[in-house]
Amino acid sequence: MAETNPAPRDPAPSAAGIAAAWQRERPGTPTESIEIVTPLWWLGKLFADDRGRVLREAGIDAATLDLLSVVRRSGPPYALSTREIAARTLVTAGAVSQRVARAEREGLVRRTPGTTGRRTVLVELTDAGHALIERSVDAVLGREASLVQGLTEQERAALTGLLGKLLEDVRQRVARRPE
Amino acid sequence: MAETNPAPRDPAPSAAGIAAAWQRERPGTPTESIEIVTPLWWLGKLFADDRGRVLREAGIDAATLDLLSVVRRSGPPYALSTREIAARTLVTAGAVSQRVARAEREGLVRRTPGTTGRRTVLVELTDAGHALIERSVDAVLGREASLVQGLTEQERAALTGLLGKLLEDVRQRVARRPE
DNA sequence: TGCTCTACGTTTAGATCTAAACGTACACGC
DNA sequence: GCGTGTACGTTTAGATCTAAACGTAGAGCA
């Protein structure tokens, strides 16, 4: 029998509950970040799992969608170097190499020697790859759009602003490592 | 030579840029969710990677921290069943079993037959495990707290509220799958 | 011209997760 | 009392990722 992560019959765990538990067990624990970082992580997982379900029906997986999307979005001639793809998808170049190998095996992309100097390899969409991404992207983004409808227009705008600000700030703090 | 994900020398990619690219390439693409889901994902990865660095110095990994934390937080007698742990940490029971096996090999936890009926197995903290989590939790949470200082008190409260609301709402929409 | 150094893509080894198959203890109905 | 089903933890197979080792093409420079 399948063993998917059972839907919590208990009241869904809450970030506030976790912070409270730490305070109860270890008064003074610095829990200020928990109610931001934890829901953020849970939401990421919820969206990722849901996206996985949508993609399974579309006959594509998240890694391949990620790859085809970034190339498609870059516009004509729909070709990007491995390194460029790695930087834009937040995975290592090694992983990109493997993803490209898989997608190539399925006939979705093609590797061509980069015309520009350097020893770059361009990853290019085939017609099949182009058709597949065209077919999937609306399904994925449409579903995600429906998932955020619980927030009002104003709330979504506020959330977008706060996430953007936090992202930019955390990036800087993480970049200059100290403290 | 190492091949870590190079810090983007280019301007850091932005969610707004991705949405704009889709609109340019495919006018009408439903991109409303991108500026929420994408930064949310990126922030999750930033926090996770940073946490990994902090933990490496503390001599523990994220999976083990997750395990020890949930047991420690449950309070005396610091023992939880495998199933309970799986539900609270959002990984499958199989993964918990493997995590426990690793932690047990390192002497951080102990498996004891559950006294209560059923065939439950309780995972219990050893003294070493208790000491390790006690030593790590402030480091991790303290670092995270410092990472969210770029937001004002009010902004953090607003973000907490919005994330909480969205989380609850998305959970419901995902639970009753349809639409 | 020839040497060296750097950038880049690929390959490999190892870790960890999920999904599914198991094996078994206990509860429950007959 | 006894079979049957269900809950639970573990094991296994397979997928995918990261980190590191490679191999090589060009750029820069003497």
XYZ file of C-alpha atoms (C1' of nucleotides) in Angstrom:
418
model
C 0.000 0.000 0.000
C 1.074 3.487 -0.647
C 2.665 5.465 2.110
C 2.155 9.023 1.262
C 2.569 11.568 3.966
C -0.758 11.220 5.711
C -2.841 14.334 5.888
C -2.477 15.389 9.499
C -5.667 14.335 11.245
C -4.452 16.245 14.244
C -4.791 19.977 14.065
C -2.244 21.035 11.453
C 0.979 21.972 13.186
C 1.485 25.709 13.508
C 4.626 27.777 13.596
C 3.280 29.642 16.597
C 2.926 26.320 18.389
C 6.543 25.462 17.700
C 7.765 28.792 19.010
C 5.589 28.392 22.100
C 6.948 24.901 22.678
C 10.514 26.176 22.608
C 9.641 28.950 25.049
C 7.989 26.454 27.337
C 10.930 24.064 27.185
C 13.747 26.564 27.008
C 12.658 30.024 28.099
C 14.736 32.615 26.287
C 15.290 30.629 23.112
C 15.531 33.163 20.251
C 12.341 32.186 18.448
C 11.604 35.456 16.650
C 12.333 33.990 13.223
C 10.260 30.829 13.526
C 6.940 32.295 12.496
C 8.517 33.564 9.313
C 10.932 30.832 8.318
C 8.723 27.854 9.146
C 5.573 28.815 7.222
C 7.803 29.901 4.407
C 9.301 26.428 4.283
C 5.953 24.678 4.600
C 4.424 26.793 1.855
C 7.354 26.022 -0.391
C 6.783 22.336 0.150
C 3.033 22.598 -0.381
C 3.521 24.438 -3.663
C 6.243 22.046 -4.774
C 4.179 18.938 -3.999
C 1.128 20.359 -5.693
C 3.153 21.347 -8.705
C 4.453 17.792 -8.839
C 0.910 16.479 -9.068
C -0.020 18.879 -11.845
C 3.122 18.033 -13.766
C 2.661 14.296 -13.483
C -0.586 14.661 -15.364
C 1.171 16.748 -17.986
C 3.865 14.088 -18.434
C 6.805 16.146 -17.240
C 8.710 16.516 -13.993
C 9.694 19.597 -12.045
C 13.373 19.444 -12.965
C 12.614 19.268 -16.669
C 10.004 22.008 -16.408
C 12.604 24.159 -14.704
C 15.049 23.544 -17.516
C 12.673 24.056 -20.413
C 11.102 27.109 -18.783
C 14.298 29.013 -18.362
C 15.299 28.384 -21.949
C 11.852 29.192 -23.309
C 11.668 32.389 -21.295
C 15.013 33.588 -22.598
C 13.318 34.122 -25.965
C 14.591 33.352 -29.478
C 16.751 31.573 -30.374
C 15.777 29.555 -27.283
C 19.326 28.579 -26.404
C 21.343 29.061 -23.211
C 24.717 27.836 -21.934
C 24.890 25.268 -19.166
C 26.428 27.792 -16.821
C 23.779 30.361 -17.491
C 21.080 27.790 -16.786
C 22.745 26.756 -13.545
C 22.861 30.344 -12.326
C 19.227 30.958 -13.161
C 17.796 27.741 -11.750
C 19.752 27.649 -8.501
C 21.189 24.177 -8.990
C 24.812 23.206 -9.620
C 26.238 22.934 -13.112
C 26.636 19.214 -12.518
C 22.934 18.857 -11.911
C 22.159 20.875 -15.028
C 24.389 18.573 -17.023
C 22.385 15.592 -15.799
C 19.064 17.301 -16.377
C 20.068 18.174 -19.905
C 21.188 14.611 -20.522
C 17.784 13.324 -19.448
C 15.872 15.890 -21.475
C 18.064 15.220 -24.470
C 17.352 11.508 -24.192
C 13.658 12.369 -24.351
C 14.181 14.552 -27.383
C 13.207 17.798 -25.659
C 16.472 19.680 -26.043
C 19.567 19.533 -28.203
C 23.163 20.421 -27.356
C 24.965 22.556 -29.897
C 28.486 23.922 -29.827
C 28.305 27.575 -28.866
C 29.175 29.795 -31.811
C 30.695 32.394 -29.515
C 34.345 31.843 -28.648
C 34.771 30.047 -25.317
C 34.050 26.408 -24.948
C 30.386 26.915 -24.172
C 27.691 24.401 -25.006
C 24.301 25.776 -25.892
C 21.165 23.975 -24.799
C 18.458 24.502 -27.358
C 14.771 23.569 -27.384
C 13.643 21.048 -29.972
C 10.186 21.396 -31.485
C 8.948 18.711 -29.091
C 10.464 20.550 -26.137
C 8.954 23.811 -27.242
C 5.554 22.189 -27.625
C 5.766 20.515 -24.225
C 6.642 23.661 -22.318
C 3.969 25.570 -24.173
C 1.497 22.952 -23.099
C 2.564 22.814 -19.435
C 3.292 26.338 -18.370
C -0.289 27.577 -18.320
C -1.391 24.528 -16.365
C 1.237 25.052 -13.688
C 0.945 28.813 -13.394
C -2.825 28.720 -13.619
C -3.029 26.253 -10.783
C -0.640 28.318 -8.670
C -2.642 31.443 -9.351
C -5.743 29.685 -8.081
C -3.878 28.624 -4.934
C -3.137 32.201 -3.911
C -6.695 33.421 -4.381
C -7.332 33.143 -0.658
C -5.497 36.428 -0.258
C -7.076 39.641 -1.443
C -5.478 41.735 -4.121
C -4.099 44.064 -1.473
C -2.785 41.244 0.654
C -1.017 39.659 -2.305
C 0.600 42.970 -3.146
C 1.714 43.434 0.449
C 3.096 39.915 0.600
C 4.939 40.387 -2.675
C 6.518 43.546 -1.336
C 7.566 42.034 1.967
C 8.971 38.887 0.385
C 10.880 40.948 -2.137
C 12.377 43.142 0.534
C 13.299 40.216 2.748
C 14.802 38.323 -0.166
C 17.020 41.190 -1.180
C 18.101 41.782 2.385
C 18.828 38.152 3.214
C 20.795 37.782 0.007
C 23.102 40.574 1.086
C 23.492 39.278 4.625
C 24.305 35.803 3.371
C 26.715 37.085 0.735
C 28.879 38.982 3.169
C 29.002 36.000 5.443
C 30.184 37.549 8.737
C 27.764 37.736 11.646
C 38.167 22.751 -7.342
C 34.935 23.246 -5.578
C 31.860 23.948 -7.591
C 29.515 25.667 -5.306
C 26.703 27.617 -6.804
C 28.557 30.756 -7.750
C 27.239 33.954 -6.300
C 25.474 35.564 -9.218
C 27.780 38.246 -10.559
C 24.962 39.361 -12.760
C 22.215 41.313 -11.089
C 20.452 38.763 -8.910
C 17.510 37.328 -10.794
C 14.199 38.783 -9.738
C 10.739 37.269 -9.683
C 9.391 40.378 -11.364
C 11.858 39.807 -14.170
C 10.628 36.265 -14.661
C 7.010 37.351 -14.797
C 7.914 40.103 -17.258
C 9.803 37.620 -19.433
C 6.779 35.346 -19.634
C 4.552 38.281 -20.566
C 6.987 39.322 -23.243
C 7.277 35.809 -24.642
C 3.714 34.657 -24.105
C 1.337 37.564 -23.508
C -1.513 36.412 -21.340
C 0.410 33.804 -19.360
C -1.141 33.683 -15.851
C 1.833 35.052 -13.948
C 0.021 36.458 -10.904
C 1.497 33.879 -8.556
C 5.120 34.164 -9.614
C 6.049 37.094 -7.418
C 4.819 35.176 -4.407
C 5.831 31.613 -5.090
C 9.268 32.320 -6.524
C 10.703 34.528 -3.754
C 9.162 32.146 -1.277
C 11.105 29.291 -2.832
C 14.321 31.274 -3.090
C 14.087 32.405 0.512
C 13.526 28.830 1.610
C 16.672 27.786 -0.178
C 18.698 30.692 1.199
C 17.652 29.883 4.746
C 18.240 26.169 4.238
C 21.716 26.659 2.777
C 22.685 29.103 5.477
C 21.391 26.781 8.150
C 23.501 24.036 6.611
C 26.610 26.166 7.052
C 25.819 26.947 10.664
C 25.127 23.307 11.403
C 28.293 22.046 9.792
C 30.258 24.078 12.308
C 28.148 22.611 15.093
C 28.820 19.080 13.889
C 25.265 18.155 13.018
C 23.208 18.050 9.838
C 19.777 19.472 9.092
C 18.002 16.112 9.092
C 19.362 15.204 12.505
C 18.611 18.653 13.883
C 15.069 18.247 12.642
C 14.765 14.929 14.426
C 16.323 15.936 17.715
C 14.441 19.230 17.761
C 11.017 17.725 17.435
C 11.709 15.265 20.223
C 13.318 17.861 22.467
C 10.450 20.253 21.936
C 7.872 17.659 22.879
C 9.133 17.958 26.447
C 9.753 15.234 29.022
C 10.135 12.338 28.694
C 11.649 13.367 25.352
C 10.226 10.421 23.436
C 8.019 10.282 20.337
C 6.823 7.528 18.029
C 8.178 7.249 14.500
C 4.796 8.100 13.053
C 4.397 11.141 15.201
C 7.817 12.364 14.139
C 7.021 11.815 10.480
C 3.817 13.855 10.752
C 5.573 16.724 12.487
C 8.644 16.917 10.285
C 6.912 16.562 6.909
C 8.960 13.616 5.711
C 7.833 10.041 5.138
C 7.976 7.427 7.863
C 10.591 5.606 5.818
C 12.841 8.639 5.906
C 12.337 8.976 9.650
C 13.333 5.375 10.079
C 16.576 6.046 8.256
C 17.225 9.260 10.132
C 16.701 7.513 13.419
C 19.041 4.720 12.355
C 21.763 7.266 11.613
C 21.224 9.199 14.812
C 21.172 5.976 16.800
C 24.468 4.927 15.237
C 25.890 8.216 16.493
C 24.496 7.632 19.947
C 22.113 10.586 19.867
C 18.845 8.702 20.253
C 17.675 5.344 21.490
C 14.754 3.208 20.340
C 12.585 1.792 23.075
C 9.485 -0.346 22.802
C 6.471 1.859 23.394
C 4.849 1.068 26.713
C 1.444 1.963 25.317
C -0.388 -0.853 23.548
C 0.090 -0.831 19.790
C 3.325 -1.797 18.215
C 4.813 1.680 18.487
C 8.520 2.357 18.819
C 9.537 5.357 20.849
C 12.499 7.442 19.831
C 14.159 8.847 22.887
C 16.991 11.350 23.329
C 20.191 10.087 24.911
C 22.207 12.417 27.108
C 24.532 13.067 24.184
C 21.580 13.847 21.934
C 20.081 16.152 24.505
C 23.374 17.961 24.924
C 23.868 18.304 21.174
C 20.472 19.822 20.506
C 20.853 22.120 23.480
C 24.123 23.278 21.998
C 22.841 23.781 18.440
C 19.391 25.251 18.722
C 20.425 28.697 19.898
C 23.067 28.905 17.197
C 20.586 28.093 14.453
C 17.706 30.198 15.714
C 19.965 33.066 16.666
C 21.443 33.177 13.198
C 18.002 33.049 11.629
C 16.779 35.824 13.859
C 19.679 37.979 12.698
C 18.797 37.224 9.071
C 15.310 38.707 9.373
C 16.465 41.917 11.023
C 16.252 43.737 7.705
C 12.518 43.946 8.249
C 11.096 46.254 10.884
C 9.092 44.917 13.779
C 5.874 45.907 12.004
C 6.947 44.380 8.726
C 7.826 41.099 10.401
C 4.451 41.018 12.090
C 2.687 41.752 8.819
C 4.673 39.060 7.019
C 3.944 36.544 9.753
C 0.257 37.272 9.448
C 0.160 37.031 5.672
C 2.199 33.830 5.577
C 0.004 32.281 8.240
C -3.153 33.147 6.384
C -1.819 31.927 3.056
C -0.550 28.714 4.626
C -3.868 27.889 6.177
C -5.719 28.686 2.988
C -3.415 26.743 0.675
C -3.560 23.761 2.997
C -7.305 23.639 2.622
C -7.255 24.100 -1.140
C -4.669 21.356 -1.531
C -6.513 19.018 0.832
C -9.752 19.100 -1.093
C -7.909 18.525 -4.305
C -10.517 19.541 -6.930
C -10.086 22.769 -8.930
C 55.270 30.252 -30.707
C 54.708 28.021 -26.600
C 53.417 27.911 -21.717
C 50.319 28.596 -18.134
C 46.154 29.636 -16.071
C 41.365 29.952 -15.963
C 36.619 28.891 -17.321
C 33.473 25.460 -18.446
C 30.961 21.123 -19.086
C 30.968 16.383 -17.698
C 31.583 12.490 -14.822
C 31.724 10.095 -10.548
C 31.055 8.977 -5.668
C 28.218 9.451 -1.964
C 24.184 11.028 0.572
C 19.327 11.257 1.205
C 14.700 11.156 -0.029
C 10.248 9.032 -1.786
C 7.328 5.211 -3.061
C 6.356 0.738 -2.513
C 6.833 -3.782 -0.678
C 7.189 -6.202 3.611
C 6.581 -8.383 8.083
C 4.301 -8.325 12.193
C 1.568 -7.052 16.421
C -2.770 -5.889 18.023
C -7.896 -4.896 17.842
C -12.209 -6.416 16.624
C -16.115 -9.034 14.957
C -18.083 -13.392 14.755
C -11.271 -18.341 20.815
C -9.879 -17.244 16.257
C -9.369 -15.438 11.967
C -8.949 -11.066 9.522
C -7.830 -6.542 8.800
C -5.375 -2.507 9.870
C -1.705 0.278 11.782
C 3.041 0.778 12.160
C 8.058 0.518 11.596
C 11.527 -1.137 8.466
C 13.676 -2.350 4.229
C 14.579 -1.895 -0.561
C 14.812 -0.010 -5.229
C 15.260 3.893 -7.782
C 15.757 8.823 -8.617
C 18.177 13.066 -8.062
C 21.134 16.243 -6.017
C 25.688 18.139 -4.306
C 30.668 18.197 -4.007
C 34.680 17.107 -6.027
C 37.655 15.332 -9.535
C 38.476 15.619 -14.408
C 39.648 16.837 -19.103
C 40.096 20.312 -22.240
C 39.612 24.714 -24.935
C 41.059 29.335 -25.193
C 43.096 33.732 -23.370
C 46.973 36.127 -21.882
C 51.692 36.826 -21.910
C 56.595 36.378 -22.580
